[in-house]
Amino acid sequence: MNLSEGTTGSNLDLFGASPDASQEYWKVAVPAGMLQALTYSVPLSIARDERFRRGQGVIVPLGKRKLQGVLLDRTERDEKIKTKDIIAIDEDRPCLPEPFVQWLEWLARYYVWPIGHVAEMSFPLLDKAKNARQKERKSKHAPIAPELELTRPPELTAEQAKVIGDIQASSGFNAHLVHGVTGSGKTEIYMRLLEKVVQNGQQGIVLVPEISLTPQLIERFTRRLGNAVAVIHSHLTPRERTNQWWAMIEGKKQVLIGARSALFCPLPNLGMIVIDEEHESSFKQDEKLKYNARDAAVMLAKFSKCPVVLGSATPSLETWHNAKSGRYKYHELKLRVADRSMPTIEVIDLREERDVRKQTGENDLPFWMSQTLFTAVKETLEKNQQSALFLNRRGVAQAVVCPACGYVPECPNCAVKLTLHGKSHLLCHYCDYHESMKERCTQCPDGEPKPIGLGTEMIENDLVRLFPQARVARMDRDEIASREDLERMIKDVENREVDILVGTQMIAKGLDFPGLTLVGMVMADVAFNLPDFRASERSFQLLTQVSGRSGRHLDEGAGRVIIQTYNPEHPSIQFTCAHDFEGFAKFELSFREMLGYPPFWRLASFRIQGLDFEKVTSTAKRLRTRAQALQARSPNFASIEILGPAQAPLAKLRNNHRWQLLVKGPDPAALVAFCRHLSENQDWVPAAVKVVVDIDAVHML
Ligand code: ADP
Ligand code: ZN
């Protein structure tokens, strides 16, 4: 027996194994701020548990805390660090499906964000046991997905039938762009596709912008798909969210409708993702994990080997470019349903209007309202139809100014002018700082501050005066503080209790009001004058979407749209009037290509911010030096362009000074790697300064 002992001994030496040769080491995604996963050792009892595999939740120690993490891969022991044991399998969390785990890893890598924090987004706030223990409370809002009588689907239009047939003809992963004019029946297409997904025993996700997630929309889906529908949005209580989440995980519901975070529900059997209004910039999350839900959805579908459907009347140029280059399949709907016409669009040149008034001396209309718009509102009222007037600016006046010395009150915390609300309330739209307007200027002896510019509140006031018999309502962030407010307002408009609706872009977002036949853009210029390379695109989208609210249900004649502007020749207006998306896209893309902007090149922005201006400035400059040094070290990064640093357009926000450094390049992988390198080691950044990277940045202010 000496021999066998000797053999065993030499084997041990050969493989260099220690007495704990059977010890396993695993990477765990732990929500604690490190970019990488941590390595833990696994006690045998846990390693042998049949639930122990990639994607399973586990409880691990970190310092003195116990945290919930997600198991990733088996790994080698790292001699340099003393590993701790995994404490237990997490009984509260289901195992995440493999494609979903791959997707989480992609998100963490691509958006340069800690894998543990990314994984954490996949779980509801309350754990299962705690949720079950909590007493059922009566919810204060309407049922989440109400039980309603099912309605018979309409006969599909030829265009709808073709799109559905074409999408269903392909299997596995495919990205589809459904480009359909406003009112062409895209939602009907989504519902038919999802019906099929459910029939096949699979599940689907429908992402819509938070603001479109109205009872109106949910009702449309529940009237067709019945109790297969679950809904997740940010206004649910943690308990409601948790219940909806489990209903999907346990397969009690099949179709999840939600804002961008619904994507993080780890469905066991994902068969399709739909993203409505895919062009919406609200799909991009601004803080923490700066993901774009549209792009992330395409990746999730890819890992899950299922189709993803992106729908819009005004696709983002990124998606349009993908469709034109053949990466996405393109489907078009050129006509509104039931032979309804597209609205007619008139452009009013406010400069001419101003000159005419000067000459004739006629002055009874407010400066923002042209004679044409006034007459149109009057006629619409007489026909008992509804009008909506739109301006992308809240308040009574954009600012107040002292005519004697030119002083304009600004927010002490942000580099923005204070907006006038009501009679004398000066408000910062970024941090909610407010003060009351003084009758006398604080900076000079004899000035009396006067309001300048325009806001929705002033429009409302003027309308009440001009049309005393009309019922006027305002829909903006001042009036609509909560989801309940929004729902009530929508009901009022639907029930014809409102004749004229005044609003900011809120009313542009997908609402479908049968009685609405006149849309007025009070001053279209507000959108395209922003310092952002996407300003033109946004402006075109906004104008087209707002126009699309008009006359959606008119079986005779067409809805009317009146665009007032000081720049009638601006391309975003010209192409909107011609209902020419393709022309606009071509025009705009030629600039983007020339300047090396998305969708041709990728762009990322580093934001450098902090309370101390000097420190922020010097950190921004050092970041540039580091970026240049990094570029010099690797030929991989040769094609990357470094722009700035420069102060952000909003140079100060809530007392934080803000700088940005932009980097862009033709090779996405190289750009992301570059940003990763630059972000990884932040030992050089002063404690009071934050440097964060935003890959595929959307919000540039
Ligand atoms: P989109 O999302 O393309 O703007 P919607 O899906 O909201 O358009 O459809 C506009 C209106 O037309 C809705 O009231 C919808 O119920 C109706 N509709 C959709 N498809 C049909 C159809 N095939 N026949 C009749 N009405 C339809
Ligand atoms: Zn402020």
XYZ file of C-alpha atoms and ligand atoms in Angstrom:
729
model
C 0.000 0.000 0.000
C 3.048 2.121 0.211
C 3.079 2.214 -3.529
C -0.371 3.634 -3.966
C 0.297 6.196 -1.302
C 3.404 7.192 -3.209
C 1.457 7.445 -6.474
C -1.126 9.668 -4.936
C 1.625 11.812 -3.514
C 3.336 12.313 -6.846
C 0.028 13.099 -8.522
C -0.569 15.821 -6.022
C 2.842 17.281 -6.757
C 2.362 17.014 -10.490
C -0.752 19.202 -10.512
C 0.537 21.436 -7.777
C -2.740 20.980 -5.967
C -3.191 21.858 -2.333
C -5.266 19.927 0.174
C -8.366 21.852 -0.973
C -8.051 20.630 -4.574
C -11.811 20.174 -4.730
C -12.337 23.826 -3.764
C -14.104 25.798 -6.497
C -13.678 29.497 -7.177
C -16.375 31.549 -8.865
C -16.776 35.091 -10.076
C -19.738 36.863 -8.513
C -21.316 40.148 -9.654
C -21.602 42.064 -6.388
C -23.321 45.464 -6.219
C -20.475 47.368 -4.561
C -19.011 49.769 -7.103
C -16.170 47.768 -8.667
C -16.249 47.446 -12.457
C -15.263 43.767 -12.288
C -16.853 40.760 -10.618
C -15.258 39.440 -7.377
C -13.863 35.962 -6.785
C -15.301 33.772 -4.007
C -14.615 30.258 -2.823
C -17.516 27.824 -2.649
C -18.192 25.425 0.227
C -18.902 21.919 -1.026
C -22.444 21.915 0.277
C -23.261 24.875 -1.942
C -21.270 23.703 -4.949
C -23.272 20.467 -4.929
C -26.647 22.214 -4.788
C -28.354 21.636 -8.148
C -29.302 25.299 -8.297
C -25.636 26.281 -8.190
C -24.887 27.563 -11.686
C -24.222 30.684 -13.736
C -27.029 33.223 -13.313
C -28.060 32.029 -9.843
C -28.349 34.557 -7.043
C -26.023 33.977 -4.090
C -25.365 35.633 -0.743
C -21.770 36.734 -0.288
C -19.782 38.547 2.390
C -18.172 41.890 1.632
C -16.372 43.492 4.538
C -18.858 43.230 7.342
C -21.862 43.196 5.038
C -23.798 40.392 3.406
C -24.767 41.191 -0.172
C -26.926 39.629 -2.847
C -24.859 38.846 -5.933
C -25.156 36.876 -9.149
C -22.925 33.918 -10.019
C -20.966 34.347 -13.210
C -18.139 31.987 -14.175
C -15.926 29.427 -12.546
C -12.428 30.800 -12.242
C -8.943 30.073 -10.921
C -7.850 30.904 -7.454
C -6.066 34.234 -7.232
C -3.036 33.627 -4.960
C -2.662 37.297 -4.181
C -5.991 37.706 -2.446
C -7.599 35.839 0.376
C -10.944 34.675 -0.933
C -14.019 34.300 1.222
C -16.730 31.681 1.001
C -20.084 32.203 -0.655
C -22.555 32.103 2.233
C -25.641 30.626 0.611
C -27.837 30.272 -2.437
C -30.216 33.257 -2.611
C -33.644 31.731 -2.075
C -35.379 34.953 -3.068
C -34.141 35.199 -6.605
C -34.656 33.018 -9.645
C -31.737 31.922 -11.764
C -31.227 34.406 -14.623
C -31.469 32.882 -18.121
C -28.135 32.480 -19.907
C -28.846 34.940 -22.766
C -29.863 37.485 -20.149
C -26.619 37.050 -18.202
C -24.644 37.522 -21.414
C -26.618 40.685 -22.020
C -25.834 42.016 -18.508
C -22.146 41.385 -19.148
C -22.379 43.235 -22.443
C -24.104 46.214 -20.774
C -21.424 46.460 -18.105
C -18.622 46.275 -20.654
C -20.100 48.568 -23.268
C -21.391 51.299 -20.972
C -18.428 51.004 -18.577
C -20.487 50.391 -15.462
C -19.985 47.967 -12.510
C -21.322 44.527 -13.397
C -22.758 44.140 -9.898
C -24.862 47.270 -10.256
C -26.021 46.219 -13.698
C -27.062 42.785 -12.403
C -28.881 44.406 -9.498
C -31.234 46.149 -11.942
C -32.703 42.753 -12.858
C -34.478 42.313 -9.565
C -37.492 44.005 -7.984
C -37.180 46.178 -4.921
C -38.852 43.794 -2.520
C -37.746 40.250 -2.092
C -40.286 37.530 -2.502
C -40.726 36.554 1.125
C -41.019 40.127 2.353
C -43.488 40.917 -0.379
C -45.713 37.968 0.544
C -45.665 38.996 4.197
C -46.720 42.551 3.505
C -50.401 43.204 3.936
C -52.406 43.822 0.807
C -53.032 47.546 0.579
C -55.658 49.196 -1.525
C -53.916 50.867 -4.424
C -54.833 54.480 -4.984
C -54.811 54.397 -8.737
C -56.779 52.447 -11.256
C -55.982 48.757 -11.669
C -52.635 48.293 -13.344
C -53.966 46.268 -16.220
C -57.743 46.491 -15.930
C -60.030 43.636 -16.858
C -61.963 44.785 -19.868
C -64.183 43.227 -22.438
C -62.115 42.081 -25.365
C -62.718 43.907 -28.614
C -62.723 42.434 -32.053
C -59.649 43.390 -34.043
C -60.214 45.587 -37.094
C -59.660 44.317 -40.589
C -55.998 44.950 -41.342
C -55.051 47.402 -44.037
C -53.031 45.967 -46.897
C -49.929 47.721 -45.594
C -50.385 46.388 -42.058
C -50.947 42.843 -43.313
C -47.809 42.965 -45.409
C -45.623 44.232 -42.544
C -46.948 41.560 -40.170
C -46.455 38.832 -42.773
C -42.904 39.961 -43.537
C -41.897 40.130 -39.877
C -43.369 36.726 -39.126
C -41.682 35.183 -42.145
C -38.244 35.425 -40.573
C -37.178 33.522 -37.493
C -34.473 33.942 -34.889
C -32.838 37.307 -34.295
C -33.758 40.100 -36.637
C -34.115 43.815 -36.050
C -37.090 45.331 -37.872
C -37.802 49.002 -38.396
C -41.507 49.715 -38.846
C -41.528 53.194 -40.321
C -45.154 54.268 -40.488
C -46.645 57.741 -40.743
C -48.606 58.958 -37.696
C -51.971 57.181 -37.595
C -50.899 54.339 -39.888
C -51.803 51.733 -37.268
C -48.446 50.660 -35.865
C -49.917 49.712 -32.493
C -52.297 47.309 -34.239
C -49.245 45.655 -35.797
C -47.536 45.245 -32.425
C -50.655 43.673 -30.940
C -51.022 41.146 -33.764
C -47.368 40.179 -33.504
C -47.612 39.744 -29.739
C -50.797 37.672 -30.012
C -48.801 35.244 -32.082
C -45.900 35.256 -29.621
C -48.313 34.361 -26.806
C -49.945 31.650 -28.913
C -46.497 30.154 -29.395
C -46.102 29.921 -25.643
C -43.554 32.726 -25.442
C -43.372 36.130 -23.794
C -42.919 39.635 -25.149
C -41.852 43.076 -23.980
C -43.284 46.369 -25.253
C -41.220 49.429 -24.415
C -42.808 52.842 -24.716
C -41.619 56.250 -23.483
C -42.679 56.777 -19.865
C -44.976 59.650 -20.835
C -46.871 57.500 -23.375
C -47.570 54.821 -20.825
C -51.106 56.076 -20.343
C -54.242 54.179 -19.313
C -55.344 54.838 -22.898
C -52.475 52.766 -24.241
C -52.694 50.031 -21.613
C -56.403 49.733 -22.300
C -55.776 49.163 -25.989
C -53.496 46.247 -25.183
C -55.704 44.693 -22.494
C -58.757 44.902 -24.727
C -56.896 42.702 -27.171
C -54.592 40.520 -25.108
C -56.763 40.272 -21.996
C -55.107 39.117 -18.805
C -51.846 38.274 -20.522
C -50.763 41.878 -19.909
C -48.487 43.081 -17.120
C -47.353 46.688 -16.723
C -44.295 48.209 -15.071
C -43.753 51.947 -14.773
C -42.083 54.245 -12.320
C -45.283 55.305 -10.593
C -46.191 51.874 -9.282
C -45.588 51.125 -5.619
C -42.650 48.783 -4.939
C -45.161 46.102 -4.111
C -47.094 46.549 -7.357
C -43.879 46.452 -9.340
C -42.716 43.343 -7.531
C -46.006 41.578 -8.211
C -45.967 42.446 -11.905
C -42.360 41.266 -12.092
C -43.126 37.889 -10.534
C -46.217 37.428 -12.687
C -43.932 37.599 -15.730
C -41.157 35.460 -14.229
C -43.580 32.745 -13.194
C -45.264 32.834 -16.578
C -48.661 33.952 -15.289
C -48.540 36.896 -17.693
C -47.017 36.948 -21.134
C -46.757 40.530 -22.344
C -44.923 43.156 -20.324
C -45.581 46.796 -21.179
C -43.263 49.288 -19.600
C -40.844 52.170 -19.824
C -37.161 51.433 -20.459
C -36.505 49.564 -17.190
C -38.970 46.801 -18.169
C -36.143 45.470 -20.307
C -34.461 44.291 -17.102
C -37.198 41.792 -16.288
C -35.365 38.486 -16.874
C -38.091 36.666 -18.813
C -37.626 32.911 -18.971
C -39.016 32.678 -22.478
C -38.488 35.886 -24.408
C -39.990 35.729 -27.911
C -40.111 39.368 -29.053
C -39.298 42.930 -28.035
C -41.212 45.907 -29.413
C -39.984 49.478 -28.997
C -42.561 52.069 -29.870
C -41.425 55.632 -30.671
C -37.897 54.277 -30.903
C -36.539 57.763 -31.729
C -37.425 59.090 -28.269
C -34.389 60.356 -26.402
C -35.997 59.345 -23.095
C -34.944 55.760 -23.851
C -31.463 56.870 -22.906
C -30.838 56.795 -19.170
C -28.890 59.824 -18.024
C -27.528 58.641 -14.760
C -25.839 55.557 -13.342
C -25.896 52.938 -16.122
C -26.153 55.265 -19.119
C -27.793 52.740 -21.408
C -29.984 53.424 -24.374
C -32.943 51.051 -24.023
C -33.387 50.979 -27.792
C -29.852 49.734 -28.448
C -29.901 47.525 -25.376
C -33.141 45.925 -26.601
C -31.527 45.067 -29.912
C -28.646 43.395 -28.055
C -30.987 41.497 -25.707
C -32.918 40.208 -28.715
C -29.647 39.184 -30.309
C -28.528 37.185 -27.268
C -32.040 35.724 -26.931
C -32.226 34.892 -30.650
C -35.603 36.576 -31.070
C -36.904 39.435 -33.225
C -36.964 43.062 -32.121
C -39.367 45.553 -33.692
C -38.577 49.283 -33.652
C -41.478 51.521 -34.601
C -41.676 55.231 -35.365
C -43.053 57.833 -37.738
C -39.726 59.635 -37.420
C -37.006 57.030 -36.887
C -33.783 58.145 -35.259
C -31.056 58.651 -37.838
C -29.106 55.827 -36.155
C -31.927 53.365 -36.783
C -32.626 54.762 -40.240
C -28.989 54.323 -41.173
C -29.063 50.721 -39.906
C -32.145 50.047 -42.007
C -30.696 51.648 -45.138
C -27.453 49.728 -44.803
C -29.359 46.441 -44.483
C -28.504 45.650 -40.870
C -32.173 46.141 -39.922
C -35.111 45.021 -42.050
C -37.155 47.935 -43.293
C -40.969 48.029 -43.360
C -42.938 51.037 -44.450
C -46.505 52.277 -43.928
C -47.179 55.275 -46.123
C -50.875 55.715 -45.472
C -53.072 56.449 -42.501
C -55.708 53.786 -41.766
C -59.199 54.005 -43.265
C -58.084 56.331 -46.059
C -57.708 59.206 -43.612
C -55.617 62.077 -44.919
C -52.389 63.428 -43.543
C -52.896 66.874 -42.041
C -52.266 69.977 -44.122
C -49.421 72.098 -42.820
C -49.185 75.884 -43.186
C -46.134 77.885 -42.202
C -46.555 81.419 -40.880
C -43.566 83.746 -41.044
C -43.682 85.681 -37.793
C -41.367 88.353 -39.227
C -43.886 89.240 -41.953
C -46.705 89.151 -39.434
C -44.804 91.633 -37.293
C -44.151 93.964 -40.236
C -47.788 93.897 -41.369
C -48.933 94.839 -37.889
C -46.480 97.698 -37.747
C -47.805 99.068 -41.036
C -51.528 98.650 -40.356
C -51.225 99.593 -36.712
C -53.570 96.715 -35.878
C -52.482 95.365 -32.588
C -55.295 93.609 -30.804
C -53.735 90.128 -30.987
C -50.872 89.072 -28.728
C -47.491 89.142 -30.484
C -47.279 85.347 -30.537
C -50.560 84.816 -32.348
C -50.847 85.315 -36.083
C -54.124 86.298 -37.698
C -54.189 82.878 -39.405
C -53.815 80.984 -36.150
C -56.447 83.143 -34.475
C -58.975 82.521 -37.252
C -58.216 78.812 -37.282
C -58.793 78.460 -33.531
C -62.032 80.406 -33.875
C -63.283 78.208 -36.720
C -62.347 75.048 -34.865
C -64.291 76.229 -31.836
C -67.302 76.961 -34.030
C -67.186 73.428 -35.407
C -67.067 72.066 -31.849
C -63.700 70.512 -32.471
C -60.537 70.716 -30.395
C -57.304 72.672 -30.853
C -53.892 72.161 -29.282
C -51.294 74.918 -29.114
C -47.787 73.875 -28.502
C -44.731 75.650 -27.155
C -41.634 74.065 -25.782
C -41.345 76.433 -22.906
C -43.075 76.667 -19.578
C -43.992 79.705 -17.537
C -45.346 83.160 -18.321
C -42.081 84.553 -19.580
C -38.720 83.118 -20.353
C -36.997 85.646 -18.111
C -37.364 89.088 -16.634
C -35.057 91.912 -17.519
C -34.465 95.373 -16.116
C -34.940 97.871 -18.967
C -32.717 100.427 -17.232
C -29.580 98.378 -16.610
C -30.220 95.113 -18.478
C -29.934 92.963 -15.366
C -31.493 89.488 -15.716
C -31.985 87.471 -12.510
C -30.264 84.105 -12.711
C -30.368 81.033 -10.520
C -27.637 81.190 -7.857
C -27.100 77.408 -8.206
C -27.289 76.995 -11.981
C -26.082 78.985 -14.963
C -29.625 79.667 -16.207
C -32.056 82.567 -16.198
C -35.013 82.419 -13.862
C -38.381 81.907 -15.537
C -41.448 83.891 -14.545
C -44.460 81.877 -13.390
C -47.751 83.386 -12.263
C -47.534 87.098 -11.467
C -44.251 87.251 -9.583
C -42.821 83.780 -9.072
C -39.289 83.402 -10.458
C -38.278 79.777 -10.854
C -35.224 77.755 -11.942
C -36.296 74.883 -14.206
C -33.297 72.808 -13.231
C -33.089 72.908 -9.443
C -36.439 74.388 -8.376
C -34.774 77.395 -6.757
C -37.329 80.208 -6.552
C -37.665 83.767 -5.392
C -40.256 86.462 -5.895
C -39.867 89.110 -8.538
C -38.959 92.479 -7.064
C -40.842 95.563 -8.221
C -37.607 97.516 -8.331
C -34.392 96.278 -9.842
C -31.915 95.076 -7.235
C -28.943 96.266 -9.312
C -29.799 99.818 -10.285
C -31.653 102.723 -8.687
C -34.584 103.208 -11.071
C -35.258 100.036 -13.120
C -38.572 98.169 -13.054
C -38.034 94.566 -14.237
C -40.189 93.470 -17.201
C -41.005 89.989 -18.489
C -39.504 89.039 -21.861
C -40.190 86.077 -24.080
C -42.998 83.630 -23.894
C -44.193 80.541 -22.062
C -47.200 78.220 -22.003
C -48.708 80.015 -19.064
C -48.845 83.309 -20.952
C -50.450 81.570 -23.925
C -53.102 80.162 -21.655
C -53.787 83.589 -20.140
C -54.076 85.208 -23.567
C -56.384 82.473 -24.869
C -58.746 82.837 -21.925
C -58.964 86.526 -22.737
C -59.376 86.061 -26.519
C -61.893 83.223 -26.315
C -63.832 83.734 -23.095
C -66.411 81.091 -24.049
C -63.798 78.355 -24.631
C -62.584 75.840 -22.065
C -58.786 76.132 -21.989
C -56.501 73.640 -20.255
C -52.750 73.551 -19.883
C -50.638 70.433 -19.973
C -47.064 70.989 -18.858
C -44.863 70.100 -15.938
C -46.351 72.852 -13.773
C -49.908 71.637 -14.234
C -49.166 67.915 -14.443
C -47.259 67.029 -11.322
C -48.288 63.415 -11.102
C -49.401 60.532 -13.244
C -52.919 60.986 -11.830
C -52.962 64.580 -13.105
C -51.931 63.408 -16.545
C -54.587 60.689 -16.591
C -57.303 63.103 -15.480
C -56.289 65.634 -18.117
C -56.326 62.993 -20.855
C -59.820 61.907 -19.807
C -61.005 65.529 -19.884
C -59.734 66.020 -23.405
C -61.179 62.689 -24.526
C -64.564 63.572 -23.039
C -64.547 66.877 -24.866
C -64.419 68.881 -21.670
C -61.549 70.876 -23.116
C -61.723 73.015 -26.257
C -58.180 74.339 -26.408
C -55.239 72.489 -25.005
C -51.980 74.344 -24.370
C -48.862 72.377 -23.690
C -45.180 71.636 -23.897
C -43.963 68.531 -25.695
C -46.036 66.381 -23.391
C -48.929 66.622 -25.819
C -46.709 65.540 -28.670
C -46.127 62.114 -27.261
C -48.374 59.626 -28.938
C -51.713 60.889 -27.714
C -54.683 59.978 -29.840
C -57.595 62.410 -29.391
C -60.501 61.893 -31.811
C -61.763 65.495 -31.555
C -58.413 67.178 -32.163
C -58.304 68.751 -35.608
C -56.100 71.827 -35.224
C -52.518 71.874 -34.004
C -50.584 75.107 -33.686
C -46.847 75.316 -33.128
C -46.577 78.714 -31.505
C -42.863 79.215 -32.044
C -41.106 76.342 -33.761
C -37.695 77.995 -33.401
C -37.292 77.039 -29.751
C -36.289 73.471 -30.592
C -33.733 74.010 -33.330
C -31.754 76.737 -31.643
C -30.214 74.421 -29.049
C -26.428 73.851 -29.017
C -26.617 70.147 -29.816
C -25.725 68.378 -33.058
C -29.074 66.568 -32.912
C -31.119 69.793 -32.593
C -32.307 69.685 -36.188
C -33.298 66.047 -35.943
C -35.197 66.622 -32.699
C -36.935 69.595 -34.176
C -38.045 67.620 -37.232
C -39.279 64.773 -35.023
C -41.152 67.132 -32.766
C -42.830 69.025 -35.597
C -43.858 65.816 -37.338
C -45.075 64.138 -34.156
C -47.056 67.171 -33.043
C -48.544 67.568 -36.509
C -49.482 63.921 -36.347
C -51.903 64.596 -33.484
C -54.190 66.506 -35.820
C -57.177 64.942 -37.546
C -56.342 61.332 -36.723
C -59.976 60.300 -36.794
C -61.378 62.554 -39.503
C -63.037 60.437 -42.137
C -63.577 63.476 -44.322
C -61.185 66.337 -44.934
C -57.885 66.647 -43.154
C -56.580 67.914 -39.876
C -54.870 71.281 -39.880
C -51.429 72.245 -38.631
C -50.104 75.791 -38.352
C -46.405 76.285 -37.713
C -45.338 79.779 -36.640
C -41.675 80.611 -36.932
C -39.055 83.290 -37.508
C -37.128 80.844 -39.738
C -39.552 79.426 -42.309
C -36.672 78.264 -44.473
C -35.195 76.006 -41.768
C -34.852 72.486 -43.224
C -36.648 70.823 -40.321
C -39.708 72.952 -41.143
C -39.474 72.581 -44.900
C -39.247 68.803 -44.777
C -41.995 68.531 -42.159
C -44.370 70.462 -44.422
C -43.609 68.172 -47.316
C -44.117 65.077 -45.091
C -40.693 64.133 -46.392
C -38.811 62.110 -43.798
C -36.505 60.584 -46.347
C -35.507 63.977 -47.736
C -34.789 65.257 -44.267
C -32.748 62.191 -43.371
C -30.645 62.482 -46.511
C -30.012 66.165 -45.937
C -29.089 65.771 -42.286
C -27.008 62.631 -42.800
C -24.804 64.375 -45.344
C -23.752 66.801 -42.584
C -23.248 64.073 -40.042
C -21.034 62.153 -42.421
C -18.974 65.197 -43.282
C -18.429 66.091 -39.631
C -17.860 62.545 -38.375
C -20.902 62.419 -36.112
C -23.274 59.518 -35.364
C -24.579 57.417 -36.990
C -21.366 57.288 -39.042
C -18.983 57.632 -36.138
C -19.653 56.800 -32.502
C -19.456 59.486 -29.894
C -18.885 59.394 -26.152
C -18.767 62.224 -23.689
C -16.829 62.545 -20.481
C -18.464 64.810 -17.959
C -16.197 66.387 -15.372
C -18.022 68.062 -12.504
C -17.676 69.305 -8.977
C -18.241 72.262 -6.674
C -14.791 73.813 -7.098
C -14.389 75.543 -10.454
C -10.561 75.499 -10.439
C -10.369 71.813 -9.582
C -12.961 70.866 -12.183
C -11.169 72.890 -14.837
C -7.745 71.440 -14.144
C -9.148 67.898 -13.981
C -10.797 68.409 -17.362
C -7.492 69.554 -18.822
C -5.610 66.668 -17.291
C -8.155 64.262 -18.711
C -7.326 65.571 -22.147
C -3.613 65.114 -21.552
C -4.225 61.559 -20.393
C -6.445 60.878 -23.411
C -3.723 62.118 -25.759
C -1.091 60.037 -24.009
C -3.294 56.947 -24.228
C -3.839 57.579 -27.912
C -0.110 57.949 -28.509
C 0.532 54.567 -26.849
C -1.697 52.475 -29.101
C -2.147 52.476 -32.891
C -5.627 51.063 -32.202
C -6.733 54.479 -31.055
C -5.211 56.464 -33.899
C -8.548 57.231 -35.561
C -10.127 58.654 -32.405
C -10.788 62.396 -32.252
C -10.609 64.213 -28.958
C -12.666 67.412 -28.698
C -12.363 69.833 -25.831
C -12.522 69.979 -22.916
C -15.053 72.782 -22.903
C -17.571 74.007 -20.412
C -20.886 72.213 -20.909
C -23.694 74.352 -22.386
C -25.193 74.221 -18.897
C -21.969 75.329 -17.264
C -23.295 75.122 -13.733
C -26.072 72.935 -12.379
C -27.076 72.687 -8.726
C -23.783 74.391 -7.840
C -21.764 71.843 -9.777
C -19.436 73.254 -12.402
C -19.554 71.144 -15.521
C -17.016 70.518 -18.246
C -17.100 68.004 -21.015
C -14.615 66.210 -23.198
C -15.965 64.546 -26.321
C -14.332 61.622 -28.051
C -15.482 60.163 -31.324
C -14.280 57.620 -33.797
C -15.282 55.342 -36.661
C -14.624 52.066 -34.828
C -17.100 51.411 -31.981
C -14.971 48.721 -30.313
C -11.890 50.939 -30.276
C -13.868 53.881 -28.937
C -15.380 51.875 -26.082
C -11.983 50.371 -25.226
C -10.492 53.857 -25.222
C -13.184 55.153 -22.852
C -12.772 52.134 -20.604
C -9.040 52.700 -20.276
C -9.598 56.341 -19.489
C -12.254 55.613 -16.853
C -10.765 52.579 -15.181
C -8.087 54.105 -13.062
C -9.299 57.271 -11.381
C -6.648 57.560 -8.672
C -5.500 60.815 -10.241
C -8.932 62.497 -9.975
C -9.241 64.832 -6.953
C -11.734 63.622 -4.357
C -14.152 66.494 -4.918
C -14.378 66.004 -8.686
C -16.343 63.388 -10.589
C -15.392 62.070 -14.014
C -18.058 59.952 -15.703
C -18.244 58.616 -19.211
C -21.403 58.463 -21.311
C -21.088 56.119 -24.290
C -23.311 57.113 -27.245
C -24.232 60.276 -25.387
C -27.610 61.711 -26.281
C -28.181 64.543 -23.863
C -25.433 66.981 -24.721
C -26.406 69.940 -22.555
P -49.875 54.905 -35.046
O -49.368 54.210 -33.811
O -49.272 54.390 -36.306
O -49.824 56.414 -34.961
P -52.366 53.820 -34.199
O -51.970 52.408 -34.054
O -52.563 54.644 -32.977
O -51.413 54.554 -35.214
O -53.724 53.832 -35.060
C -54.463 55.007 -35.285
C -55.944 54.720 -35.148
O -56.396 53.824 -36.178
C -56.287 54.039 -33.837
O -57.463 54.622 -33.313
C -56.530 52.590 -34.228
O -57.471 51.972 -33.374
C -57.054 52.694 -35.628
N -56.708 51.533 -36.474
C -55.538 50.843 -36.506
N -55.567 49.886 -37.459
C -56.780 49.955 -38.041
C -57.407 49.256 -39.114
N -56.795 48.265 -39.756
N -58.666 49.628 -39.444
C -59.305 50.618 -38.802
N -58.766 51.330 -37.794
C -57.520 51.010 -37.417
Zn -31.119 76.291 -10.439
